[in-house]
mmCIF file of C-alpha atoms and ligand atoms in Angstrom:
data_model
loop_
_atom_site.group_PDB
_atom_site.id
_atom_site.type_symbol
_atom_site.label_atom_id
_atom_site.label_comp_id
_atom_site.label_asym_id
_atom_site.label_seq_id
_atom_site.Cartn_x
_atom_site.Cartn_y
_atom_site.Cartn_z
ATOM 1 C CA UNK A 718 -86.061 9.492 20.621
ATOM 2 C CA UNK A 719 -85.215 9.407 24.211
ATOM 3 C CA UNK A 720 -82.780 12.036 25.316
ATOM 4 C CA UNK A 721 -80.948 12.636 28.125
ATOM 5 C CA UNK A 722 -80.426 16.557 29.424
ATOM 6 C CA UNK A 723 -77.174 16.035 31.815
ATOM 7 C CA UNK A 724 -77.172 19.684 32.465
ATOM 8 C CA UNK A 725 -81.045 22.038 32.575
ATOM 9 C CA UNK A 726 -79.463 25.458 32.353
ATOM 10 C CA UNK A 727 -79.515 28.179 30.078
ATOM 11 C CA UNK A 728 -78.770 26.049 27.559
ATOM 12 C CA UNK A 729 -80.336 22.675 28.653
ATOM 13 C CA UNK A 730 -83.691 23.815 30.292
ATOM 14 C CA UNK A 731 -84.612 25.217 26.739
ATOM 15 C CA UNK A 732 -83.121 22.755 24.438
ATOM 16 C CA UNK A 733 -84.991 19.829 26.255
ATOM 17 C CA UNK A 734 -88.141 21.897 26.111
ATOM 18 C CA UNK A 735 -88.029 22.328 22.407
ATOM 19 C CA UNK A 736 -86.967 18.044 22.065
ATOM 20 C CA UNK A 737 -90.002 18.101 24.363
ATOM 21 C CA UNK A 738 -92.407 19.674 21.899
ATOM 22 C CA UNK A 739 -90.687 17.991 18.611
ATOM 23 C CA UNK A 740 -92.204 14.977 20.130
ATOM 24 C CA UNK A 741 -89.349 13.186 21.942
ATOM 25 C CA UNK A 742 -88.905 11.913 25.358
ATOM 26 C CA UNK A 743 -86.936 13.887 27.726
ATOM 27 C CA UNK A 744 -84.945 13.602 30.964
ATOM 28 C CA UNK A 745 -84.150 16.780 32.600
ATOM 29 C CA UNK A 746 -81.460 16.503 35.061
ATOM 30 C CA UNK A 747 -78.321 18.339 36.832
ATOM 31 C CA UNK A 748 -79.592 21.739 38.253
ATOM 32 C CA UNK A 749 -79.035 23.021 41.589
ATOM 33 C CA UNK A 750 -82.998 21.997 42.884
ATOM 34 C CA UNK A 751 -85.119 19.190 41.947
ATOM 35 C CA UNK A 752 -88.072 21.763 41.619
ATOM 36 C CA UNK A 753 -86.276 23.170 38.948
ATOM 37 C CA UNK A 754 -85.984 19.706 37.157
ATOM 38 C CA UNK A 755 -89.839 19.417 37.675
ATOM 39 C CA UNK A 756 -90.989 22.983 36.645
ATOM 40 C CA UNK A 757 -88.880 22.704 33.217
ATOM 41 C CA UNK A 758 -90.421 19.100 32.784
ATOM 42 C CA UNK A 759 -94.077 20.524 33.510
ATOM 43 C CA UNK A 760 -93.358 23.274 31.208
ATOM 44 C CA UNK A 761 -92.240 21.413 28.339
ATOM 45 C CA UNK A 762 -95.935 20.508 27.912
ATOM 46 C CA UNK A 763 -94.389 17.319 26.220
ATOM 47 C CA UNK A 764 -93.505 13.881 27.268
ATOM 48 C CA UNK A 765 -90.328 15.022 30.010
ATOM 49 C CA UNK A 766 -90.060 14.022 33.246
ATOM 50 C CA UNK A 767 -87.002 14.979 36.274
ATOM 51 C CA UNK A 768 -84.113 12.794 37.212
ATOM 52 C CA UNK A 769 -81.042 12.109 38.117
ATOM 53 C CA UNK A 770 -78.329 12.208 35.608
ATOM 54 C CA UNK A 771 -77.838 8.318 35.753
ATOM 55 C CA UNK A 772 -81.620 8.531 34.897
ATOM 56 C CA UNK A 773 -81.248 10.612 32.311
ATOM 57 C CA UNK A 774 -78.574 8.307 30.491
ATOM 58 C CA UNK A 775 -79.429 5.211 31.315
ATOM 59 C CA UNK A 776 -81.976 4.842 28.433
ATOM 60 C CA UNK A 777 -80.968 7.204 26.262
ATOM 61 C CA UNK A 778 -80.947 7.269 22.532
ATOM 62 C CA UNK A 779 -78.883 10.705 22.600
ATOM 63 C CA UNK A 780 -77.855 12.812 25.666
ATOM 64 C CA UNK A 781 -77.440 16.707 25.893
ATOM 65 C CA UNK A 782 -74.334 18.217 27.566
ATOM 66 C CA UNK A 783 -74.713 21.368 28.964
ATOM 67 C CA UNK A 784 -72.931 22.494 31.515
ATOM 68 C CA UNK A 785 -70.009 24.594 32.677
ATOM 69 C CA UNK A 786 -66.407 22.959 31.461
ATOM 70 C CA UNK A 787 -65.960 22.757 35.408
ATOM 71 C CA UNK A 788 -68.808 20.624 36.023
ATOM 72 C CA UNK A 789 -68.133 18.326 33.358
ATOM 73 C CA UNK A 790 -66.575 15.888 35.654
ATOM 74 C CA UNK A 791 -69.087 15.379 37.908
ATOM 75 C CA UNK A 792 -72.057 15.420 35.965
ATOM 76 C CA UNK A 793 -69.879 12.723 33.788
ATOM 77 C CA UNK A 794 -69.720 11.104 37.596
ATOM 78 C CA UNK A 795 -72.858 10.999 37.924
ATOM 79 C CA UNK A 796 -74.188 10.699 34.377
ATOM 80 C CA UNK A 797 -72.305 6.796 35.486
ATOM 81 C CA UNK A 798 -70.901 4.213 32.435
ATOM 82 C CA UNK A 799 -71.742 5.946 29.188
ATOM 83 C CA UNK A 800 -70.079 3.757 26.802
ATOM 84 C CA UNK A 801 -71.935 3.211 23.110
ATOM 85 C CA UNK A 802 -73.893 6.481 24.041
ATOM 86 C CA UNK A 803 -74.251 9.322 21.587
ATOM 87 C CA UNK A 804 -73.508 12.763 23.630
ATOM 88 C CA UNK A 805 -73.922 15.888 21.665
ATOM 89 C CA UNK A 806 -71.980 18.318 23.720
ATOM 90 C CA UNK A 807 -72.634 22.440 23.356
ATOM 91 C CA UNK A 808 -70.024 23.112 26.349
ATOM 92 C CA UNK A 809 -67.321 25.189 25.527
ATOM 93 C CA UNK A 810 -63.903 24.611 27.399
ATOM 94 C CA UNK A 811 -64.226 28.049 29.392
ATOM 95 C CA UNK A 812 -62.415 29.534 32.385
ATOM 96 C CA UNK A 813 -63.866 29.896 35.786
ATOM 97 C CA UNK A 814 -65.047 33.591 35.014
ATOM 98 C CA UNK A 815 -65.951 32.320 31.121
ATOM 99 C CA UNK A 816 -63.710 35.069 29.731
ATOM 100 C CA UNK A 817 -61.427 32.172 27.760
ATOM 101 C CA UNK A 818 -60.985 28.864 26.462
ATOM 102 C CA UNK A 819 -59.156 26.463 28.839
ATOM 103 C CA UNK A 820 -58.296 24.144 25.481
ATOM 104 C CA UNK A 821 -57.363 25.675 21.976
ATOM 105 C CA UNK A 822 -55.709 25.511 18.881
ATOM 106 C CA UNK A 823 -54.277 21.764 19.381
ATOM 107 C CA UNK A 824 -57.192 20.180 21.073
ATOM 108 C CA UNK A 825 -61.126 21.231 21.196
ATOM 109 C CA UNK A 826 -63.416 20.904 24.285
ATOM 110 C CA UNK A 827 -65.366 18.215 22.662
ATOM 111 C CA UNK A 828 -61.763 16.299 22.101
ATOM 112 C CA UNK A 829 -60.866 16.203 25.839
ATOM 113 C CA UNK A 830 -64.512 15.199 26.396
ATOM 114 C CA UNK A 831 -64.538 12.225 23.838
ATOM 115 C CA UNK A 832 -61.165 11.031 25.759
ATOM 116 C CA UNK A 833 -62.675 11.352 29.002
ATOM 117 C CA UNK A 834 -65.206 8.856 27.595
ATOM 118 C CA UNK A 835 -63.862 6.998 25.341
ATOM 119 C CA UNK A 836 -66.664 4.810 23.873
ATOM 120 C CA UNK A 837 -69.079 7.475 23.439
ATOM 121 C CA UNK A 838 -69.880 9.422 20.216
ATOM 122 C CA UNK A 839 -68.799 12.319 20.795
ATOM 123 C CA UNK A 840 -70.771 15.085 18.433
ATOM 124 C CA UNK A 841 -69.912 19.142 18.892
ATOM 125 C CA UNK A 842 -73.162 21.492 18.201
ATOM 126 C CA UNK A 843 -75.369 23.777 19.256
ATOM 127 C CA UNK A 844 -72.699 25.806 21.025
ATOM 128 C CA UNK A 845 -72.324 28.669 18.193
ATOM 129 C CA UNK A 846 -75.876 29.512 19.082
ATOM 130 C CA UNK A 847 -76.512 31.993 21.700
ATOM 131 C CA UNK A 848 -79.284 30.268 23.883
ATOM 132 C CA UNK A 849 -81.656 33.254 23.187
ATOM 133 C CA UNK A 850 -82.480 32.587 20.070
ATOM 134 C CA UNK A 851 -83.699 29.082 19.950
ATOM 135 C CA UNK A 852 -87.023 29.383 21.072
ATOM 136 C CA UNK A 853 -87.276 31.881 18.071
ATOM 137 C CA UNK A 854 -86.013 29.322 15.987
ATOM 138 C CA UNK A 855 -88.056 26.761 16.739
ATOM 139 C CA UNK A 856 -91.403 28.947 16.686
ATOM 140 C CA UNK A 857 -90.521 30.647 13.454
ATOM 141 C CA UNK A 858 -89.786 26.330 11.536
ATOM 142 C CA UNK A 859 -93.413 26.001 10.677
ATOM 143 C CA UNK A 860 -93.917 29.722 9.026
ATOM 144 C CA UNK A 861 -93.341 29.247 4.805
ATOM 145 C CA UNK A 862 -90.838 32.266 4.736
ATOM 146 C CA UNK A 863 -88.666 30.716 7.730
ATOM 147 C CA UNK A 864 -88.554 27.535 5.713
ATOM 148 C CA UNK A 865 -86.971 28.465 2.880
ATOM 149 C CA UNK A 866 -84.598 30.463 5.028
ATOM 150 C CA UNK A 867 -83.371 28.365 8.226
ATOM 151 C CA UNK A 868 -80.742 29.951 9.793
ATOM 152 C CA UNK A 869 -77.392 27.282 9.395
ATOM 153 C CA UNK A 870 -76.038 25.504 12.336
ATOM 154 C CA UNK A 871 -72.327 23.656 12.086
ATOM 155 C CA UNK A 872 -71.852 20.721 13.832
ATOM 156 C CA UNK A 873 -68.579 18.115 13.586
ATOM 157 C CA UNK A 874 -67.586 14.764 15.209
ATOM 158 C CA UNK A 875 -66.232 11.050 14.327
ATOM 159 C CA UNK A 876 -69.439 8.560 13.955
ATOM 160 C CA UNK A 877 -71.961 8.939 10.915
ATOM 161 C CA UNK A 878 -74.498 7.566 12.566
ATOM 162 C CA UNK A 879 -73.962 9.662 15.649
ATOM 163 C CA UNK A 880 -73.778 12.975 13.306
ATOM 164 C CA UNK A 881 -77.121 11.548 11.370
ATOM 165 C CA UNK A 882 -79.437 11.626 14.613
ATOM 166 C CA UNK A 883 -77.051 14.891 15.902
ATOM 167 C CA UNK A 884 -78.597 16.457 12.344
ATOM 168 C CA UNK A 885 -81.944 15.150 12.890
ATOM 169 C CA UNK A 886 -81.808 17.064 17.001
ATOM 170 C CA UNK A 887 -81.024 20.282 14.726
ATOM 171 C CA UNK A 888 -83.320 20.250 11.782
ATOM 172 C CA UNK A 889 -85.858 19.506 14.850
ATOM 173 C CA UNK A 890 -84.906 22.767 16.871
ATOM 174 C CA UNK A 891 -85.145 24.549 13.348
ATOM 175 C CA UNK A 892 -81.645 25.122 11.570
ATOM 176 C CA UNK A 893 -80.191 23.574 8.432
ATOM 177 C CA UNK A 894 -77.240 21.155 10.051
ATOM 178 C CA UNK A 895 -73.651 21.811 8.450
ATOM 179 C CA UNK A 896 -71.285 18.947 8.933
ATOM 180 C CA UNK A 897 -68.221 20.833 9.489
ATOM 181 C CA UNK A 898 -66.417 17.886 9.051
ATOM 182 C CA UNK A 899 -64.463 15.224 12.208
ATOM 183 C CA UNK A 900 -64.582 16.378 15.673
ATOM 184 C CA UNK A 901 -61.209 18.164 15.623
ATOM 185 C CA UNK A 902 -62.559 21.021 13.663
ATOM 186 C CA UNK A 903 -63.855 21.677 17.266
ATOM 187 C CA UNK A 904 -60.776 23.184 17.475
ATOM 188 C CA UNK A 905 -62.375 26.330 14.885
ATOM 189 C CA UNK A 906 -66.069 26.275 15.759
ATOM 190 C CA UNK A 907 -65.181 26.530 19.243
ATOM 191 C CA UNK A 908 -63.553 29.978 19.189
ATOM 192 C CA UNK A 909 -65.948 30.771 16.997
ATOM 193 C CA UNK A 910 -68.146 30.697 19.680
ATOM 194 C CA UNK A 911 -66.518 32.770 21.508
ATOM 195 C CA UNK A 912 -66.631 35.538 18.628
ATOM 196 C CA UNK A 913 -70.408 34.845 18.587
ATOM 197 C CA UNK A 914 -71.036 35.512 22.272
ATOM 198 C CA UNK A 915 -69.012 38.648 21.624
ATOM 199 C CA UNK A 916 -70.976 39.914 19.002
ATOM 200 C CA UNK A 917 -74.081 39.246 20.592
ATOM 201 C CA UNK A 918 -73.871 40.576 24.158
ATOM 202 C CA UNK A 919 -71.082 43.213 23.946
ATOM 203 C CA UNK A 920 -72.088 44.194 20.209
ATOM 204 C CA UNK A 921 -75.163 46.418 19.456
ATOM 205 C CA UNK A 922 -77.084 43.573 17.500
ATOM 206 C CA UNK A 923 -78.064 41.221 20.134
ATOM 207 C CA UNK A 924 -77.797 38.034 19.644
ATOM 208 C CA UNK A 925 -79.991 37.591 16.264
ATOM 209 C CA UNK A 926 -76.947 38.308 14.771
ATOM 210 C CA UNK A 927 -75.822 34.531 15.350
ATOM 211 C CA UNK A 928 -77.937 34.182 12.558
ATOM 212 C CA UNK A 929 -76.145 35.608 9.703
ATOM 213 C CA UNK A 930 -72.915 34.275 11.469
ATOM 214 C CA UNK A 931 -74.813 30.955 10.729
ATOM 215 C CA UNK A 932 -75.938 31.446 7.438
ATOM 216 C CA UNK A 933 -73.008 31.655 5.548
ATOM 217 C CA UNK A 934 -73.506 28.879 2.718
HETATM 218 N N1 NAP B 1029 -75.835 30.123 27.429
HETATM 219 C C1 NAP B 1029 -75.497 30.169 26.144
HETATM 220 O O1 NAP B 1029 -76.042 30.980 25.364
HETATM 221 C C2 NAP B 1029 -74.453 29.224 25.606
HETATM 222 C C3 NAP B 1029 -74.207 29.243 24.224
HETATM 223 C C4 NAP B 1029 -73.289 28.350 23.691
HETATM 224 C C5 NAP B 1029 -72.627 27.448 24.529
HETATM 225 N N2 NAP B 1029 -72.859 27.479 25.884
HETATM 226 C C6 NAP B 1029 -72.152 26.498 26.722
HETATM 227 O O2 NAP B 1029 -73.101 25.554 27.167
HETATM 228 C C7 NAP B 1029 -72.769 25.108 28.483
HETATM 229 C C8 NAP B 1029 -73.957 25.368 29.398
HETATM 230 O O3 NAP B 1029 -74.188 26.774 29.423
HETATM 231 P P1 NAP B 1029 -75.470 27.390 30.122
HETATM 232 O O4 NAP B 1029 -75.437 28.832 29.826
HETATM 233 O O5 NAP B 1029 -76.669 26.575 29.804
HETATM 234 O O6 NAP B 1029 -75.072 27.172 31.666
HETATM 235 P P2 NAP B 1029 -76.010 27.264 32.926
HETATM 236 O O7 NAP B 1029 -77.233 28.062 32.594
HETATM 237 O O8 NAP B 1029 -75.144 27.697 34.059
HETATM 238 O O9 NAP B 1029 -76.455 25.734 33.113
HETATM 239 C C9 NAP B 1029 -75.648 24.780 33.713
HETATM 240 C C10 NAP B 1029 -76.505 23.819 34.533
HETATM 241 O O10 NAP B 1029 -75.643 23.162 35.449
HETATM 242 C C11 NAP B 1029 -76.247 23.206 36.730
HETATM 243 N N3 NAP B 1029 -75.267 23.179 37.802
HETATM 244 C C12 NAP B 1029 -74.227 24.016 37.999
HETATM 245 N N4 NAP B 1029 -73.573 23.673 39.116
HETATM 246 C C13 NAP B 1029 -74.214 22.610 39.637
HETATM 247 C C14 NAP B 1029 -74.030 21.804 40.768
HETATM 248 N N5 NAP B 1029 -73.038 22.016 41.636
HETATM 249 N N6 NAP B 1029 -74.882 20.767 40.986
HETATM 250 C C15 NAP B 1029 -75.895 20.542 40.143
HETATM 251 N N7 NAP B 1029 -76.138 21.275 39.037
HETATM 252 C C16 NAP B 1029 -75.314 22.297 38.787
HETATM 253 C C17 NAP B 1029 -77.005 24.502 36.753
HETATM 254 O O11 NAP B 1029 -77.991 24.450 37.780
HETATM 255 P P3 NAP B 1029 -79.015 25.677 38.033
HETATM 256 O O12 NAP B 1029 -80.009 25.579 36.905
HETATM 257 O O13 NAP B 1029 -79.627 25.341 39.341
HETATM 258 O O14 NAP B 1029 -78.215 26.918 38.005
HETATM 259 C C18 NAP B 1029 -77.575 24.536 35.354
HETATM 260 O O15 NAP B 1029 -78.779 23.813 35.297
HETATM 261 C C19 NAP B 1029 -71.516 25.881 28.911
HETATM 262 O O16 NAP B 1029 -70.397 25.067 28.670
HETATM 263 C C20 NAP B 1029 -71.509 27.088 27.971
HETATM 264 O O17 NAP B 1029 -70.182 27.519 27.720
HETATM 265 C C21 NAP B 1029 -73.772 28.332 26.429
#
């Protein structure tokens, strides 16, 4: 596939890099330097190039949201008319200083985001995952024992076919998908989050423990 990055963070830079090496075609843009862009593209080792978000989404088959829930707007700006588009979004609704959610309980991040664009497919995952832990993820998919024990990774939103390629991004990175059901349950996995990240940067476990967070089927 050909996805779109709008957003080469923490979050961005290394899930690109791993869509880089599962074979797809990637677009890396929205950092604060172009060399930045061009260094994650060069390191992917895989078929990824720099541009500008409107580069990014213009032919893409799925785009990556990843950014703060205060640059949203203007990487959206930028990103330019994103109708029919399939965005899987991992940015949580935080506060400038990320110590809460700005939208809870009747409304989910990935809500106000699918009415800011309203004929996108809007699909919520990857943002119960502490960014840490994916390259581990994706290294450990091949080994026998990691197989037959993927880690779990929930994902929601409104379109079937949007969730179907959504799952296919995830099995790809390494985890089992678990439809959690329409995009409002947003409104659960999102705080849940926010108990991850707790756990894995204030707690003593690191944050591995995502894992067994994950795994709970
Ligand atoms: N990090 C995690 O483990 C994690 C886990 C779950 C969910 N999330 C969510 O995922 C989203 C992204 O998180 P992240 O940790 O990947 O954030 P991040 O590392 O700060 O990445 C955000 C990207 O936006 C770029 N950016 C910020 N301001 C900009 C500006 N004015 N112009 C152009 N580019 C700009 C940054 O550029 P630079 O690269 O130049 O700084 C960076 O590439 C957030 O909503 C977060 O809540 C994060």
């Amino acid at each position: 596939m050909r996805i779109g990055i709008l957003g080469s963070g923490l979050m961005g830079g290394k899930l690109g890099t791993i869509f880089a090496r599962a074979g797809h075609q990637v677009v890396f843009s929205y950092a604060r330097s172009q060399e930045k862009l061009k260094r994650l593209a060069r390191g992917s080792k895989g078929d990824a190039r720099a541009g500008t978000p409107r580069e990014a989404a213009q032919e893409a088959d799925a785009l990556l949201l990843a950014v703060h829930w205060s640059r949203v707007d203007d990487v959206l700006d930028q990103a330019g008319d994103l109708s029919g588009k399939l965005i899987v979004t991992c940015s949580l609704p935080m506060n400038a200083n990320d110590t809460d959610l700005v939208v809870a309980h009747t409304s989910s991040g990935a809500e106000a985001l699918a009415k800011k664009i309203r004929k996108a497919k809007v699909v919520s995952a990857f943002n119960t995952v502490p960014s840490e832990v994916l390259f581990g993820v994706f290294e450990a998919k091949g080994r026998a024992r990691a197989k037959a024990n993927k880690p779990d990774l929930v994902y929601c939103g409104d379109d079937e076919g949007a969730k179907k390629v959504a799952a296919r991004l995830i099995r790809d990175v390494g985890f089992d998908p678990v439809d959690a059901g329409p995009l409002r349950i947003a409104r659960y996995t999102e705080p849940f989050a926010l108990l991850v990240a707790r756990l894995a940067y204030e707690g003593n476990e690191g944050p591995e423990l995502a894992y067994r967070f994950e795994h709970w089927k």
